């Protein structure tokens, strides 16, 4: 089976989170000669496959087989890999069955390597991610089998294939504010405390504001308001409270402490409650490490492009690898149609991604 044929098979298997639809069993069988470990938790299926060739470093390729729901309005069946004008359409073509196909095929064909090669796959990346990659890493840590370095095959390229890798990611802080008021008649505002009026002035100084200046690798951490709701959907009653939600995609300069202090400064004197949760934490892989140098070299050999080192975008399972002390980068196809209707990628990109991973293994 060639990489494009493998890719089409993956795309044509409906594996919506957290259902792997049998893909992990298929991949385990496909990687003949690899040792297989299954770390299935609850409804989540996880696969770790490894092969020790020598005493050198442990290089892991990681990703997920689950996809988000397809939604409505596709021009073709989202769970059939449909070729048209050089593109392959289907849910997960970019995010990230292209990456999975590329590294699975590359690993299958390896004959020599001075160390250990492995892959880590989950069916719980697009969901809550409670029982996926992190559970496998916990198991590997207990067994003393954590990889030294890892490549997550998320789609990273922006304009052309090979133009960007991710060397880190921002974290994600979620905030929930409840601003207290006192319900009353709109005709007697002096007898009420209107939380909408009270939020108006501080909100102007909070919404869209940068909490830090960022740095050469990270954009500033921005206070982004995502939802405000209050009232009873009538015109003559002022509300008793207001609820506001916000998100801060934070870099390494801003933590929950700074977010809490920012809110306190601007809402001083108001009766409010603040709850913060953190879905992920920021990380950055040193660009002078062997991993970054070698992936840059492999990409240049295949594409002639020298990729930029980015930290843009949302979260990925790379955050878990970083938390376990594993040097990690992300590299995959273009990301211009991820999670969208008529998601697509080109056969050429999938082929070249497979070639990059094959070269990486050879030059390691």
PDB file of N, CA, C and O in Angstrom, residues 153 214 333:
ATOM      1  N   UNK A 153       2.004  15.522  13.914  1.00  0.00           N
ATOM      2  CA  UNK A 153       1.757  15.828  12.505  1.00  0.00           C
ATOM      3  C   UNK A 153       0.503  16.668  12.282  1.00  0.00           C
ATOM      4  O   UNK A 153      -0.253  16.449  11.336  1.00  0.00           O
ATOM      5  N   UNK A 214       4.170  40.162  24.487  1.00  0.00           N
ATOM      6  CA  UNK A 214       4.645  39.049  23.682  1.00  0.00           C
ATOM      7  C   UNK A 214       6.163  39.065  23.580  1.00  0.00           C
ATOM      8  O   UNK A 214       6.858  39.786  24.278  1.00  0.00           O
ATOM      9  N   UNK A 333       0.556  19.340   6.773  1.00  0.00           N
ATOM     10  CA  UNK A 333       0.135  19.997   5.541  1.00  0.00           C
ATOM     11  C   UNK A 333      -0.427  21.384   5.836  1.00  0.00           C
ATOM     12  O   UNK A 333      -0.476  21.835   6.986  1.00  0.00           O
TER      13      UNK A 333
END
